[in-house]
Amino acid sequence: QIELLATAADLLGRVGAAYVDWAISTVANGTIVMAPLAGFLIDKTGFSLLSFILLVSCQLSLLCCAARSSKWAAFANLLFINVIQSFQYTMQFSFLHKAVRESAFDLGLLVVMTAQGLFGFVPNPGLNPNPWGEDRVTPLVVLAVPTLVMFVFPGYELWLIWVGRKGALAHVSGIG
């Protein structure tokens, strides 16, 4: 807990009181703006474009984390985290509604929430405190590699749509 307080004090010292006073609460509550955009993208393109935007936002957020001493990176990271959060939740529940039978919805929700909770253990306590000491690059690489691999799904779906075979994924993406 002392390490967490030291990290918060370090962050406050770098970005200033404006970050804590108004930026976190204002930007973090922007989900109400982003969720309708996410729903619109799902209706128009399926899950592929939104998945791509979500993964790019994850990569940009990790880059902002790498730039620890930058005040602007800290503020930009708030925006990326908001995009990630709002798009991820919207996509998660939209996918469940489109792809899972009504009778199995509760089981699908259980699986998704359990997986989401288990992945939450990767950054904390898995990477907190940093098992590599002062090295900040290795934990960012550990978090970045899975998201790079995940580009395969939206890339493949976008390619199928681009070549005109969007019906092949209509059952998954909701388009067709």
PDB file of C-alpha atoms in Angstrom:
ATOM      1  CA  GLN A   1       0.000   0.000   0.000  1.00  0.00           C
ATOM      2  CA  ILE A   2       2.915   2.337   0.711  1.00  0.00           C
ATOM      3  CA  GLU A   3       4.284   1.651  -2.786  1.00  0.00           C
ATOM      4  CA  LEU A   4       0.893   2.534  -4.283  1.00  0.00           C
ATOM      5  CA  LEU A   5       0.818   5.841  -2.364  1.00  0.00           C
ATOM      6  CA  ALA A   6       4.358   6.620  -3.502  1.00  0.00           C
ATOM      7  CA  THR A   7       3.371   5.916  -7.105  1.00  0.00           C
ATOM      8  CA  ALA A   8       0.303   8.186  -6.802  1.00  0.00           C
ATOM      9  CA  ALA A   9       2.427  10.960  -5.291  1.00  0.00           C
ATOM     10  CA  ASP A  10       4.976  10.533  -8.087  1.00  0.00           C
ATOM     11  CA  LEU A  11       2.211  10.770 -10.695  1.00  0.00           C
ATOM     12  CA  LEU A  12       0.729  13.863  -9.043  1.00  0.00           C
ATOM     13  CA  GLY A  13       4.159  15.455  -8.963  1.00  0.00           C
ATOM     14  CA  ARG A  14       4.617  14.878 -12.698  1.00  0.00           C
ATOM     15  CA  VAL A  15       1.200  15.802 -14.073  1.00  0.00           C
ATOM     16  CA  GLY A  16      -0.095  18.287 -11.538  1.00  0.00           C
ATOM     17  CA  ALA A  17      -3.306  18.685  -9.585  1.00  0.00           C
ATOM     18  CA  ALA A  18      -5.424  19.223 -12.721  1.00  0.00           C
ATOM     19  CA  TYR A  19      -4.944  15.571 -13.599  1.00  0.00           C
ATOM     20  CA  VAL A  20      -6.448  14.403 -10.317  1.00  0.00           C
ATOM     21  CA  ASP A  21      -8.924  17.258  -9.781  1.00  0.00           C
ATOM     22  CA  TRP A  22     -10.788  17.197 -13.089  1.00  0.00           C
ATOM     23  CA  ALA A  23      -9.177  15.091 -15.803  1.00  0.00           C
ATOM     24  CA  ILE A  24      -9.677  11.644 -14.293  1.00  0.00           C
ATOM     25  CA  SER A  25     -13.326  12.190 -13.399  1.00  0.00           C
ATOM     26  CA  THR A  26     -14.186  13.977 -16.654  1.00  0.00           C
ATOM     27  CA  VAL A  27     -12.451  11.676 -19.106  1.00  0.00           C
ATOM     28  CA  ALA A  28     -13.163   8.445 -17.233  1.00  0.00           C
ATOM     29  CA  ASN A  29     -16.889   9.183 -17.337  1.00  0.00           C
ATOM     30  CA  GLY A  30     -16.891   9.685 -21.114  1.00  0.00           C
ATOM     31  CA  THR A  31     -18.305   6.197 -21.655  1.00  0.00           C
ATOM     32  CA  ILE A  32     -21.719   7.737 -22.231  1.00  0.00           C
ATOM     33  CA  VAL A  33     -20.271   9.410 -25.332  1.00  0.00           C
ATOM     34  CA  MET A  34     -18.239   6.458 -26.599  1.00  0.00           C
ATOM     35  CA  ALA A  35     -20.761   3.627 -26.116  1.00  0.00           C
ATOM     36  CA  PRO A  36     -23.226   4.863 -28.780  1.00  0.00           C
ATOM     37  CA  LEU A  37     -20.328   5.240 -31.226  1.00  0.00           C
ATOM     38  CA  ALA A  38     -19.288   1.672 -30.447  1.00  0.00           C
ATOM     39  CA  GLY A  39     -22.842   0.423 -31.013  1.00  0.00           C
ATOM     40  CA  PHE A  40     -23.018   2.295 -34.317  1.00  0.00           C
ATOM     41  CA  LEU A  41     -19.733   0.725 -35.484  1.00  0.00           C
ATOM     42  CA  ILE A  42     -20.939  -2.752 -34.496  1.00  0.00           C
ATOM     43  CA  ASP A  43     -24.194  -2.261 -36.432  1.00  0.00           C
ATOM     44  CA  LYS A  44     -22.376  -0.988 -39.539  1.00  0.00           C
ATOM     45  CA  THR A  45     -19.237  -3.141 -39.651  1.00  0.00           C
ATOM     46  CA  GLY A  46     -19.675  -5.951 -37.158  1.00  0.00           C
ATOM     47  CA  PHE A  47     -17.067  -6.431 -34.472  1.00  0.00           C
ATOM     48  CA  SER A  48     -13.974  -6.224 -36.670  1.00  0.00           C
ATOM     49  CA  LEU A  49     -13.459  -2.452 -36.898  1.00  0.00           C
ATOM     50  CA  LEU A  50     -14.279  -1.926 -33.235  1.00  0.00           C
ATOM     51  CA  SER A  51     -11.886  -4.740 -32.284  1.00  0.00           C
ATOM     52  CA  PHE A  52      -9.178  -3.110 -34.365  1.00  0.00           C
ATOM     53  CA  ILE A  53      -9.757   0.301 -32.728  1.00  0.00           C
ATOM     54  CA  LEU A  54      -9.754  -1.340 -29.306  1.00  0.00           C
ATOM     55  CA  LEU A  55      -6.435  -3.107 -29.932  1.00  0.00           C
ATOM     56  CA  VAL A  56      -4.810   0.034 -31.350  1.00  0.00           C
ATOM     57  CA  SER A  57      -5.992   1.935 -28.265  1.00  0.00           C
ATOM     58  CA  CYS A  58      -4.391  -0.742 -26.051  1.00  0.00           C
ATOM     59  CA  GLN A  59      -1.083  -0.396 -27.883  1.00  0.00           C
ATOM     60  CA  LEU A  60      -1.189   3.404 -27.663  1.00  0.00           C
ATOM     61  CA  SER A  61      -2.007   3.205 -23.957  1.00  0.00           C
ATOM     62  CA  LEU A  62       1.024   0.970 -23.405  1.00  0.00           C
ATOM     63  CA  LEU A  63       3.180   3.469 -25.286  1.00  0.00           C
ATOM     64  CA  CYS A  64       1.881   6.210 -23.006  1.00  0.00           C
ATOM     65  CA  CYS A  65       2.805   4.050 -20.010  1.00  0.00           C
ATOM     66  CA  ALA A  66       6.317   3.719 -21.437  1.00  0.00           C
ATOM     67  CA  ALA A  67       6.618   7.513 -21.480  1.00  0.00           C
ATOM     68  CA  ARG A  68       6.405   7.746 -17.691  1.00  0.00           C
ATOM     69  CA  SER A  69       7.897  11.205 -17.357  1.00  0.00           C
ATOM     70  CA  SER A  70       5.609  12.831 -19.910  1.00  0.00           C
ATOM     71  CA  LYS A  71       2.719  14.898 -18.608  1.00  0.00           C
ATOM     72  CA  TRP A  72       1.040  14.737 -22.020  1.00  0.00           C
ATOM     73  CA  ALA A  73       1.337  10.958 -22.170  1.00  0.00           C
ATOM     74  CA  ALA A  74      -0.466  10.718 -18.824  1.00  0.00           C
ATOM     75  CA  PHE A  75      -3.364  12.833 -20.124  1.00  0.00           C
ATOM     76  CA  ALA A  76      -3.464  10.970 -23.455  1.00  0.00           C
ATOM     77  CA  ASN A  77      -3.502   7.682 -21.581  1.00  0.00           C
ATOM     78  CA  LEU A  78      -6.719   8.743 -19.840  1.00  0.00           C
ATOM     79  CA  LEU A  79      -8.339   9.108 -23.254  1.00  0.00           C
ATOM     80  CA  PHE A  80      -7.082   5.724 -24.423  1.00  0.00           C
ATOM     81  CA  ILE A  81      -8.205   4.015 -21.216  1.00  0.00           C
ATOM     82  CA  ASN A  82     -11.684   5.528 -21.669  1.00  0.00           C
ATOM     83  CA  VAL A  83     -11.863   4.270 -25.252  1.00  0.00           C
ATOM     84  CA  ILE A  84     -10.700   0.829 -24.143  1.00  0.00           C
ATOM     85  CA  GLN A  85     -13.188   0.637 -21.298  1.00  0.00           C
ATOM     86  CA  SER A  86     -16.227   1.884 -23.165  1.00  0.00           C
ATOM     87  CA  PHE A  87     -15.578  -0.052 -26.372  1.00  0.00           C
ATOM     88  CA  GLN A  88     -14.696  -3.247 -24.517  1.00  0.00           C
ATOM     89  CA  TYR A  89     -17.846  -3.277 -22.387  1.00  0.00           C
ATOM     90  CA  THR A  90     -20.088  -2.353 -25.308  1.00  0.00           C
ATOM     91  CA  MET A  91     -18.528  -4.996 -27.536  1.00  0.00           C
ATOM     92  CA  GLN A  92     -18.658  -7.621 -24.804  1.00  0.00           C
ATOM     93  CA  PHE A  93     -22.377  -7.273 -24.162  1.00  0.00           C
ATOM     94  CA  SER A  94     -23.266  -6.760 -27.832  1.00  0.00           C
ATOM     95  CA  PHE A  95     -21.433  -9.942 -28.737  1.00  0.00           C
ATOM     96  CA  LEU A  96     -23.229 -11.874 -26.014  1.00  0.00           C
ATOM     97  CA  HIS A  97     -26.603 -10.619 -27.246  1.00  0.00           C
ATOM     98  CA  LYS A  98     -25.829 -11.399 -30.893  1.00  0.00           C
ATOM     99  CA  ALA A  99     -23.948 -14.681 -30.593  1.00  0.00           C
ATOM    100  CA  VAL A 100     -25.378 -16.501 -27.563  1.00  0.00           C
ATOM    101  CA  ARG A 101     -28.825 -18.068 -27.360  1.00  0.00           C
ATOM    102  CA  GLU A 102     -31.125 -16.472 -24.812  1.00  0.00           C
ATOM    103  CA  SER A 103     -31.236 -19.702 -22.803  1.00  0.00           C
ATOM    104  CA  ALA A 104     -27.430 -19.718 -22.513  1.00  0.00           C
ATOM    105  CA  PHE A 105     -26.924 -15.982 -21.946  1.00  0.00           C
ATOM    106  CA  ASP A 106     -26.291 -16.327 -18.209  1.00  0.00           C
ATOM    107  CA  LEU A 107     -23.629 -18.986 -18.838  1.00  0.00           C
ATOM    108  CA  GLY A 108     -22.024 -16.840 -21.539  1.00  0.00           C
ATOM    109  CA  LEU A 109     -21.986 -13.869 -19.182  1.00  0.00           C
ATOM    110  CA  LEU A 110     -20.455 -16.035 -16.447  1.00  0.00           C
ATOM    111  CA  VAL A 111     -17.672 -17.186 -18.773  1.00  0.00           C
ATOM    112  CA  VAL A 112     -16.927 -13.656 -19.990  1.00  0.00           C
ATOM    113  CA  MET A 113     -16.904 -12.142 -16.503  1.00  0.00           C
ATOM    114  CA  THR A 114     -14.751 -14.974 -15.112  1.00  0.00           C
ATOM    115  CA  ALA A 115     -12.216 -14.590 -17.930  1.00  0.00           C
ATOM    116  CA  GLN A 116     -12.214 -10.823 -17.476  1.00  0.00           C
ATOM    117  CA  GLY A 117     -11.655 -11.227 -13.737  1.00  0.00           C
ATOM    118  CA  LEU A 118      -8.827 -13.712 -14.238  1.00  0.00           C
ATOM    119  CA  PHE A 119      -7.097 -11.418 -16.732  1.00  0.00           C
ATOM    120  CA  GLY A 120      -7.339  -8.689 -14.110  1.00  0.00           C
ATOM    121  CA  PHE A 121      -4.813 -10.621 -12.016  1.00  0.00           C
ATOM    122  CA  VAL A 122      -2.105 -10.192 -14.675  1.00  0.00           C
ATOM    123  CA  PRO A 123      -1.320  -6.537 -13.915  1.00  0.00           C
ATOM    124  CA  ASN A 124      -2.157  -6.742 -10.226  1.00  0.00           C
ATOM    125  CA  PRO A 125      -0.751  -8.703  -8.362  1.00  0.00           C
ATOM    126  CA  GLY A 126       1.093 -10.328 -11.300  1.00  0.00           C
ATOM    127  CA  LEU A 127       3.055  -7.242 -12.307  1.00  0.00           C
ATOM    128  CA  ASN A 128       2.697  -5.194  -9.114  1.00  0.00           C
ATOM    129  CA  PRO A 129       5.238  -4.934  -7.631  1.00  0.00           C
ATOM    130  CA  ASN A 130       7.243  -5.192 -10.799  1.00  0.00           C
ATOM    131  CA  PRO A 131       8.974  -8.620 -10.736  1.00  0.00           C
ATOM    132  CA  TRP A 132      11.738  -7.168 -12.918  1.00  0.00           C
ATOM    133  CA  GLY A 133      12.642  -4.416 -10.459  1.00  0.00           C
ATOM    134  CA  GLU A 134      13.177  -1.024 -12.057  1.00  0.00           C
ATOM    135  CA  ASP A 135      12.888  -2.397 -15.614  1.00  0.00           C
ATOM    136  CA  ARG A 136       9.719  -0.877 -17.105  1.00  0.00           C
ATOM    137  CA  VAL A 137      10.100  -2.299 -20.604  1.00  0.00           C
ATOM    138  CA  THR A 138       9.632  -6.003 -19.793  1.00  0.00           C
ATOM    139  CA  PRO A 139       6.184  -5.657 -18.144  1.00  0.00           C
ATOM    140  CA  LEU A 140       5.000  -3.500 -21.044  1.00  0.00           C
ATOM    141  CA  VAL A 141       6.199  -6.140 -23.501  1.00  0.00           C
ATOM    142  CA  VAL A 142       4.421  -8.838 -21.449  1.00  0.00           C
ATOM    143  CA  LEU A 143       1.207  -6.825 -21.809  1.00  0.00           C
ATOM    144  CA  ALA A 144       1.788  -5.823 -25.457  1.00  0.00           C
ATOM    145  CA  VAL A 145       2.537  -9.237 -26.989  1.00  0.00           C
ATOM    146  CA  PRO A 146      -0.950 -10.742 -26.429  1.00  0.00           C
ATOM    147  CA  THR A 147      -2.622  -7.689 -27.947  1.00  0.00           C
ATOM    148  CA  LEU A 148      -0.369  -7.922 -30.995  1.00  0.00           C
ATOM    149  CA  VAL A 149      -1.431 -11.545 -31.473  1.00  0.00           C
ATOM    150  CA  MET A 150      -5.069 -10.525 -31.106  1.00  0.00           C
ATOM    151  CA  PHE A 151      -4.862  -8.363 -34.260  1.00  0.00           C
ATOM    152  CA  VAL A 152      -5.334 -11.621 -36.209  1.00  0.00           C
ATOM    153  CA  PHE A 153      -9.111 -11.765 -35.569  1.00  0.00           C
ATOM    154  CA  PRO A 154     -10.126  -8.273 -36.710  1.00  0.00           C
ATOM    155  CA  GLY A 155      -7.580  -8.405 -39.517  1.00  0.00           C
ATOM    156  CA  TYR A 156      -9.002 -11.671 -40.854  1.00  0.00           C
ATOM    157  CA  GLU A 157     -12.598 -10.501 -40.523  1.00  0.00           C
ATOM    158  CA  LEU A 158     -11.839  -7.182 -42.223  1.00  0.00           C
ATOM    159  CA  TRP A 159     -10.065  -9.062 -45.012  1.00  0.00           C
ATOM    160  CA  LEU A 160     -13.124 -11.307 -45.524  1.00  0.00           C
ATOM    161  CA  ILE A 161     -15.355  -8.243 -45.688  1.00  0.00           C
ATOM    162  CA  TRP A 162     -12.947  -6.525 -48.077  1.00  0.00           C
ATOM    163  CA  VAL A 163     -12.886  -9.457 -50.512  1.00  0.00           C
ATOM    164  CA  GLY A 164     -16.674  -9.611 -50.465  1.00  0.00           C
ATOM    165  CA  ARG A 165     -17.235 -12.731 -48.423  1.00  0.00           C
ATOM    166  CA  LYS A 166     -18.773 -11.082 -45.422  1.00  0.00           C
ATOM    167  CA  GLY A 167     -21.432 -13.778 -45.164  1.00  0.00           C
ATOM    168  CA  ALA A 168     -18.724 -16.170 -43.949  1.00  0.00           C
ATOM    169  CA  LEU A 169     -18.627 -14.388 -40.614  1.00  0.00           C
ATOM    170  CA  ALA A 170     -22.187 -13.126 -40.422  1.00  0.00           C
ATOM    171  CA  HIS A 171     -23.029 -15.520 -37.597  1.00  0.00           C
ATOM    172  CA  VAL A 172     -20.197 -14.087 -35.468  1.00  0.00           C
ATOM    173  CA  SER A 173     -20.118 -10.456 -36.472  1.00  0.00           C
ATOM    174  CA  GLY A 174     -23.796  -9.773 -36.848  1.00  0.00           C
ATOM    175  CA  ILE A 175     -23.380  -8.379 -40.380  1.00  0.00           C
ATOM    176  CA  GLY A 176     -24.385  -9.955 -43.587  1.00  0.00           C
TER     177      GLY A 176
END
